[in-house]
Amino acid sequence: MIDAHIHLEQYDPLLLENMLPELPVQGVESVIAVSMNLDSCIRTQKLARQHPKLVKPAYGFHPEQPLPTASGLAALLDFIERHAGDMAAVGEIGLPYYSRAEALERGEAFELEPYIRLLDTLLGLAARLSKPVVLHAVYEDALTACDLLDKHGIKDAHFHWFKGPEAAVSRMIERGYHISFTPDIVYEPEIQALARRYPPKLVMAETDGPWPFEGPFAGQPTHPAMIRDVAAAWGALHGYSAAQAEAMLTANTARFYRF
């Protein structure tokens, strides 16, 4: 299988030394390693060069953090453009739903418009480079992201760990956008309902590691092999065997990321 979304560079380097060589034996062919900012991109690139068949890098700027400076953004855009030939996608990019909600809960103002402009810029670059995009855009932010995808004519959009209103779900299905499920599909009814709703041909499996999970995964380090648990749970919702589900999700991911 292919882990469609993981923050590989955030794992302890010693853990990676042991984990990465074992992945093929555990049924994981490759991982889409997303990035948080320029420094993260550089670390992700290093891992991809060390493990070229296993690690497929994506370069971007995660929205749940302070905005980059003008010079920092220019350097990031330059890096992405110079290394476009080596990357699977532009990502992770999107809008800051969680940090905005936390600020508003504290009674603080939060200016969203600069983040929308940043996403617009990154999507424009992805369109020019003809690269897929990996999106962090949940709940009402998904509709804003859809507007920007339409603006740039981007069809290859992957909304990772998606949650959102029916209006967004319907529009994403209509546009043929992909989503991916994490191990929380095993124990979260809300996610299971979305999994039943979303077309099987537009679904992938991810871990978003090293983010930890609950339920049967509580206390366990998040491992790429957990995508096999995702596949089994997703398949059970649709009446597929675990093997059928693994094959379908892998084919979807390989097709989307142009492997």
PDB file of N, CA, C and O in Angstrom, residues 109-184:
ATOM      1  N   ALA A 109      -8.578  38.266  17.986  1.00  0.00           N
ATOM      2  CA  ALA A 109      -8.880  38.456  16.565  1.00  0.00           C
ATOM      3  C   ALA A 109      -7.993  37.534  15.732  1.00  0.00           C
ATOM      4  O   ALA A 109      -6.871  37.193  16.147  1.00  0.00           O
ATOM      5  N   PHE A 110      -8.494  37.128  14.600  1.00  0.00           N
ATOM      6  CA  PHE A 110      -7.699  36.289  13.693  1.00  0.00           C
ATOM      7  C   PHE A 110      -7.992  36.731  12.269  1.00  0.00           C
ATOM      8  O   PHE A 110      -9.140  36.734  11.827  1.00  0.00           O
ATOM      9  N   GLU A 111      -6.945  37.128  11.572  1.00  0.00           N
ATOM     10  CA  GLU A 111      -7.106  37.619  10.202  1.00  0.00           C
ATOM     11  C   GLU A 111      -6.898  36.458   9.224  1.00  0.00           C
ATOM     12  O   GLU A 111      -5.778  35.964   9.057  1.00  0.00           O
ATOM     13  N   LEU A 112      -7.963  36.020   8.593  1.00  0.00           N
ATOM     14  CA  LEU A 112      -7.896  34.874   7.681  1.00  0.00           C
ATOM     15  C   LEU A 112      -7.430  35.251   6.286  1.00  0.00           C
ATOM     16  O   LEU A 112      -6.786  34.443   5.602  1.00  0.00           O
ATOM     17  N   GLU A 113      -7.702  36.464   5.866  1.00  0.00           N
ATOM     18  CA  GLU A 113      -7.451  36.845   4.475  1.00  0.00           C
ATOM     19  C   GLU A 113      -5.994  36.619   4.029  1.00  0.00           C
ATOM     20  O   GLU A 113      -5.764  36.151   2.898  1.00  0.00           O
ATOM     21  N   PRO A 114      -4.977  36.913   4.863  1.00  0.00           N
ATOM     22  CA  PRO A 114      -3.609  36.647   4.408  1.00  0.00           C
ATOM     23  C   PRO A 114      -3.357  35.156   4.127  1.00  0.00           C
ATOM     24  O   PRO A 114      -2.572  34.816   3.238  1.00  0.00           O
ATOM     25  N   TYR A 115      -4.024  34.283   4.872  1.00  0.00           N
ATOM     26  CA  TYR A 115      -3.869  32.849   4.626  1.00  0.00           C
ATOM     27  C   TYR A 115      -4.552  32.445   3.317  1.00  0.00           C
ATOM     28  O   TYR A 115      -4.068  31.548   2.607  1.00  0.00           O
ATOM     29  N   ILE A 116      -5.658  33.098   3.009  1.00  0.00           N
ATOM     30  CA  ILE A 116      -6.323  32.832   1.733  1.00  0.00           C
ATOM     31  C   ILE A 116      -5.424  33.275   0.585  1.00  0.00           C
ATOM     32  O   ILE A 116      -5.285  32.565  -0.425  1.00  0.00           O
ATOM     33  N   ARG A 117      -4.787  34.434   0.739  1.00  0.00           N
ATOM     34  CA  ARG A 117      -3.867  34.909  -0.302  1.00  0.00           C
ATOM     35  C   ARG A 117      -2.681  33.964  -0.459  1.00  0.00           C
ATOM     36  O   ARG A 117      -2.233  33.696  -1.584  1.00  0.00           O
ATOM     37  N   LEU A 118      -2.177  33.445   0.663  1.00  0.00           N
ATOM     38  CA  LEU A 118      -1.061  32.503   0.597  1.00  0.00           C
ATOM     39  C   LEU A 118      -1.484  31.230  -0.138  1.00  0.00           C
ATOM     40  O   LEU A 118      -0.750  30.734  -1.010  1.00  0.00           O
ATOM     41  N   LEU A 119      -2.643  30.696   0.201  1.00  0.00           N
ATOM     42  CA  LEU A 119      -3.121  29.495  -0.479  1.00  0.00           C
ATOM     43  C   LEU A 119      -3.310  29.766  -1.969  1.00  0.00           C
ATOM     44  O   LEU A 119      -2.960  28.927  -2.814  1.00  0.00           O
ATOM     45  N   ASP A 120      -3.843  30.928  -2.290  1.00  0.00           N
ATOM     46  CA  ASP A 120      -4.032  31.310  -3.686  1.00  0.00           C
ATOM     47  C   ASP A 120      -2.694  31.304  -4.428  1.00  0.00           C
ATOM     48  O   ASP A 120      -2.585  30.792  -5.559  1.00  0.00           O
ATOM     49  N   THR A 121      -1.668  31.833  -3.788  1.00  0.00           N
ATOM     50  CA  THR A 121      -0.332  31.871  -4.401  1.00  0.00           C
ATOM     51  C   THR A 121       0.208  30.463  -4.626  1.00  0.00           C
ATOM     52  O   THR A 121       0.741  30.145  -5.703  1.00  0.00           O
ATOM     53  N   LEU A 122       0.081  29.607  -3.614  1.00  0.00           N
ATOM     54  CA  LEU A 122       0.613  28.246  -3.722  1.00  0.00           C
ATOM     55  C   LEU A 122      -0.155  27.415  -4.745  1.00  0.00           C
ATOM     56  O   LEU A 122       0.433  26.613  -5.477  1.00  0.00           O
ATOM     57  N   LEU A 123      -1.462  27.620  -4.809  1.00  0.00           N
ATOM     58  CA  LEU A 123      -2.253  26.917  -5.820  1.00  0.00           C
ATOM     59  C   LEU A 123      -1.894  27.406  -7.220  1.00  0.00           C
ATOM     60  O   LEU A 123      -1.849  26.613  -8.176  1.00  0.00           O
ATOM     61  N   GLY A 124      -1.636  28.697  -7.338  1.00  0.00           N
ATOM     62  CA  GLY A 124      -1.216  29.223  -8.628  1.00  0.00           C
ATOM     63  C   GLY A 124       0.084  28.595  -9.096  1.00  0.00           C
ATOM     64  O   GLY A 124       0.236  28.253 -10.277  1.00  0.00           O
ATOM     65  N   LEU A 125       1.015  28.406  -8.159  1.00  0.00           N
ATOM     66  CA  LEU A 125       2.285  27.762  -8.502  1.00  0.00           C
ATOM     67  C   LEU A 125       2.053  26.305  -8.893  1.00  0.00           C
ATOM     68  O   LEU A 125       2.617  25.821  -9.881  1.00  0.00           O
ATOM     69  N   ALA A 126       1.221  25.606  -8.135  1.00  0.00           N
ATOM     70  CA  ALA A 126       0.932  24.204  -8.452  1.00  0.00           C
ATOM     71  C   ALA A 126       0.313  24.070  -9.840  1.00  0.00           C
ATOM     72  O   ALA A 126       0.647  23.149 -10.602  1.00  0.00           O
ATOM     73  N   ALA A 127      -0.599  24.986 -10.166  1.00  0.00           N
ATOM     74  CA  ALA A 127      -1.232  24.946 -11.488  1.00  0.00           C
ATOM     75  C   ALA A 127      -0.202  25.166 -12.588  1.00  0.00           C
ATOM     76  O   ALA A 127      -0.209  24.469 -13.616  1.00  0.00           O
ATOM     77  N   ARG A 128       0.690  26.111 -12.363  1.00  0.00           N
ATOM     78  CA  ARG A 128       1.710  26.388 -13.374  1.00  0.00           C
ATOM     79  C   ARG A 128       2.667  25.217 -13.546  1.00  0.00           C
ATOM     80  O   ARG A 128       3.138  24.940 -14.648  1.00  0.00           O
ATOM     81  N   LEU A 129       2.931  24.500 -12.452  1.00  0.00           N
ATOM     82  CA  LEU A 129       3.839  23.351 -12.499  1.00  0.00           C
ATOM     83  C   LEU A 129       3.125  22.051 -12.865  1.00  0.00           C
ATOM     84  O   LEU A 129       3.765  21.016 -13.000  1.00  0.00           O
ATOM     85  N   SER A 130       1.794  22.109 -12.982  1.00  0.00           N
ATOM     86  CA  SER A 130       0.972  20.925 -13.278  1.00  0.00           C
ATOM     87  C   SER A 130       1.187  19.818 -12.249  1.00  0.00           C
ATOM     88  O   SER A 130       1.391  18.653 -12.593  1.00  0.00           O
ATOM     89  N   LYS A 131       1.124  20.203 -10.966  1.00  0.00           N
ATOM     90  CA  LYS A 131       1.318  19.248  -9.874  1.00  0.00           C
ATOM     91  C   LYS A 131       0.015  19.090  -9.074  1.00  0.00           C
ATOM     92  O   LYS A 131      -0.743  20.046  -8.901  1.00  0.00           O
ATOM     93  N   PRO A 132      -0.231  17.884  -8.547  1.00  0.00           N
ATOM     94  CA  PRO A 132      -1.345  17.715  -7.605  1.00  0.00           C
ATOM     95  C   PRO A 132      -1.101  18.543  -6.350  1.00  0.00           C
ATOM     96  O   PRO A 132       0.031  18.949  -6.064  1.00  0.00           O
ATOM     97  N   VAL A 133      -2.178  18.775  -5.596  1.00  0.00           N
ATOM     98  CA  VAL A 133      -2.055  19.523  -4.343  1.00  0.00           C
ATOM     99  C   VAL A 133      -2.619  18.703  -3.189  1.00  0.00           C
ATOM    100  O   VAL A 133      -3.592  17.965  -3.346  1.00  0.00           O
ATOM    101  N   VAL A 134      -1.973  18.845  -2.029  1.00  0.00           N
ATOM    102  CA  VAL A 134      -2.399  18.175  -0.798  1.00  0.00           C
ATOM    103  C   VAL A 134      -2.941  19.246   0.137  1.00  0.00           C
ATOM    104  O   VAL A 134      -2.199  20.142   0.547  1.00  0.00           O
ATOM    105  N   LEU A 135      -4.216  19.132   0.493  1.00  0.00           N
ATOM    106  CA  LEU A 135      -4.893  20.224   1.184  1.00  0.00           C
ATOM    107  C   LEU A 135      -5.275  19.902   2.622  1.00  0.00           C
ATOM    108  O   LEU A 135      -5.806  18.830   2.917  1.00  0.00           O
ATOM    109  N   HIS A 136      -5.017  20.881   3.484  1.00  0.00           N
ATOM    110  CA  HIS A 136      -5.530  20.927   4.842  1.00  0.00           C
ATOM    111  C   HIS A 136      -6.639  21.967   4.801  1.00  0.00           C
ATOM    112  O   HIS A 136      -6.389  23.174   4.890  1.00  0.00           O
ATOM    113  N   ALA A 137      -7.885  21.501   4.577  1.00  0.00           N
ATOM    114  CA  ALA A 137      -9.017  22.424   4.446  1.00  0.00           C
ATOM    115  C   ALA A 137     -10.255  21.685   4.920  1.00  0.00           C
ATOM    116  O   ALA A 137     -10.819  20.870   4.185  1.00  0.00           O
ATOM    117  N   VAL A 138     -10.669  21.958   6.146  1.00  0.00           N
ATOM    118  CA  VAL A 138     -11.771  21.219   6.751  1.00  0.00           C
ATOM    119  C   VAL A 138     -12.941  22.146   7.080  1.00  0.00           C
ATOM    120  O   VAL A 138     -12.796  23.360   7.168  1.00  0.00           O
ATOM    121  N   TYR A 139     -14.111  21.518   7.259  1.00  0.00           N
ATOM    122  CA  TYR A 139     -15.344  22.235   7.587  1.00  0.00           C
ATOM    123  C   TYR A 139     -15.590  23.344   6.563  1.00  0.00           C
ATOM    124  O   TYR A 139     -15.415  23.116   5.363  1.00  0.00           O
ATOM    125  N   GLU A 140     -15.960  24.547   6.987  1.00  0.00           N
ATOM    126  CA  GLU A 140     -16.319  25.571   6.007  1.00  0.00           C
ATOM    127  C   GLU A 140     -15.134  26.017   5.155  1.00  0.00           C
ATOM    128  O   GLU A 140     -15.315  26.544   4.050  1.00  0.00           O
ATOM    129  N   ASP A 141     -13.908  25.812   5.640  1.00  0.00           N
ATOM    130  CA  ASP A 141     -12.736  26.186   4.849  1.00  0.00           C
ATOM    131  C   ASP A 141     -12.657  25.411   3.537  1.00  0.00           C
ATOM    132  O   ASP A 141     -12.033  25.865   2.576  1.00  0.00           O
ATOM    133  N   ALA A 142     -13.261  24.231   3.507  1.00  0.00           N
ATOM    134  CA  ALA A 142     -13.217  23.421   2.284  1.00  0.00           C
ATOM    135  C   ALA A 142     -13.897  24.142   1.125  1.00  0.00           C
ATOM    136  O   ALA A 142     -13.465  24.029  -0.027  1.00  0.00           O
ATOM    137  N   LEU A 143     -14.952  24.885   1.415  1.00  0.00           N
ATOM    138  CA  LEU A 143     -15.653  25.609   0.347  1.00  0.00           C
ATOM    139  C   LEU A 143     -14.787  26.729  -0.233  1.00  0.00           C
ATOM    140  O   LEU A 143     -14.776  26.955  -1.441  1.00  0.00           O
ATOM    141  N   THR A 144     -14.045  27.405   0.650  1.00  0.00           N
ATOM    142  CA  THR A 144     -13.108  28.430   0.170  1.00  0.00           C
ATOM    143  C   THR A 144     -12.020  27.799  -0.691  1.00  0.00           C
ATOM    144  O   THR A 144     -11.661  28.325  -1.750  1.00  0.00           O
ATOM    145  N   ALA A 145     -11.508  26.653  -0.237  1.00  0.00           N
ATOM    146  CA  ALA A 145     -10.487  25.943  -1.008  1.00  0.00           C
ATOM    147  C   ALA A 145     -11.033  25.528  -2.375  1.00  0.00           C
ATOM    148  O   ALA A 145     -10.338  25.643  -3.397  1.00  0.00           O
ATOM    149  N   CYS A 146     -12.277  25.069  -2.402  1.00  0.00           N
ATOM    150  CA  CYS A 146     -12.892  24.674  -3.677  1.00  0.00           C
ATOM    151  C   CYS A 146     -12.989  25.869  -4.629  1.00  0.00           C
ATOM    152  O   CYS A 146     -12.755  25.731  -5.839  1.00  0.00           O
ATOM    153  N   ASP A 147     -13.333  27.040  -4.101  1.00  0.00           N
ATOM    154  CA  ASP A 147     -13.392  28.242  -4.934  1.00  0.00           C
ATOM    155  C   ASP A 147     -12.030  28.525  -5.575  1.00  0.00           C
ATOM    156  O   ASP A 147     -11.942  28.860  -6.766  1.00  0.00           O
ATOM    157  N   LEU A 148     -10.973  28.396  -4.776  1.00  0.00           N
ATOM    158  CA  LEU A 148      -9.629  28.676  -5.288  1.00  0.00           C
ATOM    159  C   LEU A 148      -9.167  27.601  -6.271  1.00  0.00           C
ATOM    160  O   LEU A 148      -8.477  27.906  -7.253  1.00  0.00           O
ATOM    161  N   LEU A 149      -9.532  26.358  -6.029  1.00  0.00           N
ATOM    162  CA  LEU A 149      -9.202  25.291  -6.985  1.00  0.00           C
ATOM    163  C   LEU A 149      -9.883  25.568  -8.325  1.00  0.00           C
ATOM    164  O   LEU A 149      -9.273  25.390  -9.392  1.00  0.00           O
ATOM    165  N   ASP A 150     -11.138  25.992  -8.270  1.00  0.00           N
ATOM    166  CA  ASP A 150     -11.844  26.351  -9.504  1.00  0.00           C
ATOM    167  C   ASP A 150     -11.136  27.506 -10.209  1.00  0.00           C
ATOM    168  O   ASP A 150     -10.968  27.501 -11.434  1.00  0.00           O
ATOM    169  N   LYS A 151     -10.734  28.498  -9.437  1.00  0.00           N
ATOM    170  CA  LYS A 151     -10.061  29.672 -10.012  1.00  0.00           C
ATOM    171  C   LYS A 151      -8.836  29.271 -10.821  1.00  0.00           C
ATOM    172  O   LYS A 151      -8.581  29.816 -11.905  1.00  0.00           O
ATOM    173  N   HIS A 152      -8.072  28.308 -10.287  1.00  0.00           N
ATOM    174  CA  HIS A 152      -6.816  27.912 -10.940  1.00  0.00           C
ATOM    175  C   HIS A 152      -6.973  26.696 -11.845  1.00  0.00           C
ATOM    176  O   HIS A 152      -5.979  26.233 -12.426  1.00  0.00           O
ATOM    177  N   GLY A 153      -8.180  26.179 -11.959  1.00  0.00           N
ATOM    178  CA  GLY A 153      -8.406  25.042 -12.847  1.00  0.00           C
ATOM    179  C   GLY A 153      -7.715  23.771 -12.401  1.00  0.00           C
ATOM    180  O   GLY A 153      -7.349  22.924 -13.233  1.00  0.00           O
ATOM    181  N   ILE A 154      -7.541  23.616 -11.091  1.00  0.00           N
ATOM    182  CA  ILE A 154      -6.857  22.424 -10.554  1.00  0.00           C
ATOM    183  C   ILE A 154      -7.875  21.316 -10.319  1.00  0.00           C
ATOM    184  O   ILE A 154      -8.861  21.501  -9.608  1.00  0.00           O
ATOM    185  N   LYS A 155      -7.618  20.158 -10.919  1.00  0.00           N
ATOM    186  CA  LYS A 155      -8.506  19.008 -10.764  1.00  0.00           C
ATOM    187  C   LYS A 155      -7.932  17.966  -9.812  1.00  0.00           C
ATOM    188  O   LYS A 155      -8.680  17.205  -9.198  1.00  0.00           O
ATOM    189  N   ASP A 156      -6.604  17.901  -9.699  1.00  0.00           N
ATOM    190  CA  ASP A 156      -5.955  16.891  -8.855  1.00  0.00           C
ATOM    191  C   ASP A 156      -5.740  17.448  -7.454  1.00  0.00           C
ATOM    192  O   ASP A 156      -4.658  17.928  -7.104  1.00  0.00           O
ATOM    193  N   ALA A 157      -6.802  17.402  -6.645  1.00  0.00           N
ATOM    194  CA  ALA A 157      -6.765  17.925  -5.279  1.00  0.00           C
ATOM    195  C   ALA A 157      -7.038  16.795  -4.297  1.00  0.00           C
ATOM    196  O   ALA A 157      -8.000  16.037  -4.467  1.00  0.00           O
ATOM    197  N   HIS A 158      -6.204  16.717  -3.283  1.00  0.00           N
ATOM    198  CA  HIS A 158      -6.316  15.690  -2.232  1.00  0.00           C
ATOM    199  C   HIS A 158      -6.593  16.405  -0.908  1.00  0.00           C
ATOM    200  O   HIS A 158      -5.716  17.066  -0.354  1.00  0.00           O
ATOM    201  N   PHE A 159      -7.828  16.277  -0.404  1.00  0.00           N
ATOM    202  CA  PHE A 159      -8.193  16.826   0.894  1.00  0.00           C
ATOM    203  C   PHE A 159      -7.889  15.746   1.941  1.00  0.00           C
ATOM    204  O   PHE A 159      -8.623  14.763   2.059  1.00  0.00           O
ATOM    205  N   HIS A 160      -6.818  15.936   2.690  1.00  0.00           N
ATOM    206  CA  HIS A 160      -6.429  14.891   3.629  1.00  0.00           C
ATOM    207  C   HIS A 160      -7.226  15.033   4.930  1.00  0.00           C
ATOM    208  O   HIS A 160      -7.624  16.122   5.332  1.00  0.00           O
ATOM    209  N   TRP A 161      -7.491  13.906   5.591  1.00  0.00           N
ATOM    210  CA  TRP A 161      -8.230  13.827   6.862  1.00  0.00           C
ATOM    211  C   TRP A 161      -9.408  14.797   6.849  1.00  0.00           C
ATOM    212  O   TRP A 161      -9.596  15.601   7.765  1.00  0.00           O
ATOM    213  N   PHE A 162     -10.228  14.680   5.834  1.00  0.00           N
ATOM    214  CA  PHE A 162     -11.290  15.665   5.620  1.00  0.00           C
ATOM    215  C   PHE A 162     -12.490  15.439   6.537  1.00  0.00           C
ATOM    216  O   PHE A 162     -12.903  14.324   6.799  1.00  0.00           O
ATOM    217  N   LYS A 163     -13.050  16.556   7.014  1.00  0.00           N
ATOM    218  CA  LYS A 163     -14.358  16.613   7.656  1.00  0.00           C
ATOM    219  C   LYS A 163     -15.018  17.883   7.152  1.00  0.00           C
ATOM    220  O   LYS A 163     -14.356  18.908   7.038  1.00  0.00           O
ATOM    221  N   GLY A 164     -16.319  17.823   6.866  1.00  0.00           N
ATOM    222  CA  GLY A 164     -16.939  19.040   6.370  1.00  0.00           C
ATOM    223  C   GLY A 164     -18.417  18.888   6.108  1.00  0.00           C
ATOM    224  O   GLY A 164     -18.966  17.783   6.166  1.00  0.00           O
ATOM    225  N   PRO A 165     -19.081  20.003   5.793  1.00  0.00           N
ATOM    226  CA  PRO A 165     -20.534  19.997   5.573  1.00  0.00           C
ATOM    227  C   PRO A 165     -20.901  19.320   4.260  1.00  0.00           C
ATOM    228  O   PRO A 165     -20.065  19.163   3.360  1.00  0.00           O
ATOM    229  N   GLU A 166     -22.163  18.970   4.153  1.00  0.00           N
ATOM    230  CA  GLU A 166     -22.643  18.290   2.953  1.00  0.00           C
ATOM    231  C   GLU A 166     -22.408  19.127   1.697  1.00  0.00           C
ATOM    232  O   GLU A 166     -22.115  18.588   0.624  1.00  0.00           O
ATOM    233  N   ALA A 167     -22.529  20.449   1.813  1.00  0.00           N
ATOM    234  CA  ALA A 167     -22.301  21.305   0.644  1.00  0.00           C
ATOM    235  C   ALA A 167     -20.889  21.118   0.097  1.00  0.00           C
ATOM    236  O   ALA A 167     -20.682  21.080  -1.129  1.00  0.00           O
ATOM    237  N   ALA A 168     -19.906  21.005   1.003  1.00  0.00           N
ATOM    238  CA  ALA A 168     -18.525  20.789   0.568  1.00  0.00           C
ATOM    239  C   ALA A 168     -18.349  19.382   0.008  1.00  0.00           C
ATOM    240  O   ALA A 168     -17.702  19.187  -1.033  1.00  0.00           O
ATOM    241  N   VAL A 169     -18.911  18.384   0.692  1.00  0.00           N
ATOM    242  CA  VAL A 169     -18.784  17.000   0.235  1.00  0.00           C
ATOM    243  C   VAL A 169     -19.353  16.851  -1.174  1.00  0.00           C
ATOM    244  O   VAL A 169     -18.710  16.263  -2.064  1.00  0.00           O
ATOM    245  N   SER A 170     -20.528  17.380  -1.400  1.00  0.00           N
ATOM    246  CA  SER A 170     -21.171  17.271  -2.712  1.00  0.00           C
ATOM    247  C   SER A 170     -20.332  17.938  -3.795  1.00  0.00           C
ATOM    248  O   SER A 170     -20.162  17.389  -4.899  1.00  0.00           O
ATOM    249  N   ARG A 171     -19.817  19.104  -3.485  1.00  0.00           N
ATOM    250  CA  ARG A 171     -19.018  19.825  -4.477  1.00  0.00           C
ATOM    251  C   ARG A 171     -17.713  19.096  -4.768  1.00  0.00           C
ATOM    252  O   ARG A 171     -17.286  19.011  -5.928  1.00  0.00           O
ATOM    253  N   MET A 172     -17.088  18.560  -3.748  1.00  0.00           N
ATOM    254  CA  MET A 172     -15.836  17.827  -3.937  1.00  0.00           C
ATOM    255  C   MET A 172     -16.046  16.567  -4.770  1.00  0.00           C
ATOM    256  O   MET A 172     -15.231  16.231  -5.628  1.00  0.00           O
ATOM    257  N   ILE A 173     -17.139  15.874  -4.517  1.00  0.00           N
ATOM    258  CA  ILE A 173     -17.451  14.682  -5.313  1.00  0.00           C
ATOM    259  C   ILE A 173     -17.704  15.070  -6.766  1.00  0.00           C
ATOM    260  O   ILE A 173     -17.211  14.425  -7.703  1.00  0.00           O
ATOM    261  N   GLU A 174     -18.456  16.134  -6.960  1.00  0.00           N
ATOM    262  CA  GLU A 174     -18.757  16.604  -8.319  1.00  0.00           C
ATOM    263  C   GLU A 174     -17.487  16.949  -9.080  1.00  0.00           C
ATOM    264  O   GLU A 174     -17.361  16.669 -10.283  1.00  0.00           O
ATOM    265  N   ARG A 175     -16.512  17.543  -8.375  1.00  0.00           N
ATOM    266  CA  ARG A 175     -15.258  17.939  -9.021  1.00  0.00           C
ATOM    267  C   ARG A 175     -14.274  16.761  -9.168  1.00  0.00           C
ATOM    268  O   ARG A 175     -13.261  16.881  -9.855  1.00  0.00           O
ATOM    269  N   GLY A 176     -14.564  15.660  -8.496  1.00  0.00           N
ATOM    270  CA  GLY A 176     -13.656  14.517  -8.569  1.00  0.00           C
ATOM    271  C   GLY A 176     -12.439  14.646  -7.673  1.00  0.00           C
ATOM    272  O   GLY A 176     -11.403  14.027  -7.936  1.00  0.00           O
ATOM    273  N   TYR A 177     -12.549  15.427  -6.593  1.00  0.00           N
ATOM    274  CA  TYR A 177     -11.444  15.574  -5.664  1.00  0.00           C
ATOM    275  C   TYR A 177     -11.333  14.328  -4.770  1.00  0.00           C
ATOM    276  O   TYR A 177     -12.342  13.701  -4.441  1.00  0.00           O
ATOM    277  N   HIS A 178     -10.113  14.010  -4.392  1.00  0.00           N
ATOM    278  CA  HIS A 178      -9.857  12.856  -3.545  1.00  0.00           C
ATOM    279  C   HIS A 178      -9.832  13.253  -2.065  1.00  0.00           C
ATOM    280  O   HIS A 178      -9.468  14.380  -1.724  1.00  0.00           O
ATOM    281  N   ILE A 179     -10.190  12.291  -1.207  1.00  0.00           N
ATOM    282  CA  ILE A 179      -9.998  12.443   0.233  1.00  0.00           C
ATOM    283  C   ILE A 179      -9.266  11.204   0.743  1.00  0.00           C
ATOM    284  O   ILE A 179      -9.198  10.181   0.054  1.00  0.00           O
ATOM    285  N   SER A 180      -8.716  11.318   1.942  1.00  0.00           N
ATOM    286  CA  SER A 180      -8.049  10.154   2.542  1.00  0.00           C
ATOM    287  C   SER A 180      -8.499   9.994   3.980  1.00  0.00           C
ATOM    288  O   SER A 180      -8.816  10.973   4.664  1.00  0.00           O
ATOM    289  N   PHE A 181      -8.535   8.749   4.419  1.00  0.00           N
ATOM    290  CA  PHE A 181      -8.948   8.413   5.777  1.00  0.00           C
ATOM    291  C   PHE A 181      -7.751   7.950   6.588  1.00  0.00           C
ATOM    292  O   PHE A 181      -6.864   7.262   6.082  1.00  0.00           O
ATOM    293  N   THR A 182      -7.758   8.334   7.867  1.00  0.00           N
ATOM    294  CA  THR A 182      -6.712   7.941   8.815  1.00  0.00           C
ATOM    295  C   THR A 182      -7.214   6.769   9.658  1.00  0.00           C
ATOM    296  O   THR A 182      -8.363   6.329   9.508  1.00  0.00           O
ATOM    297  N   PRO A 183      -6.388   6.279  10.586  1.00  0.00           N
ATOM    298  CA  PRO A 183      -6.858   5.206  11.469  1.00  0.00           C
ATOM    299  C   PRO A 183      -8.086   5.536  12.296  1.00  0.00           C
ATOM    300  O   PRO A 183      -8.710   4.615  12.839  1.00  0.00           O
ATOM    301  N   ASP A 184      -8.477   6.802  12.372  1.00  0.00           N
ATOM    302  CA  ASP A 184      -9.681   7.092  13.166  1.00  0.00           C
ATOM    303  C   ASP A 184     -10.958   6.581  12.500  1.00  0.00           C
ATOM    304  O   ASP A 184     -12.026   6.560  13.121  1.00  0.00           O
TER     305      ASP A 184
END
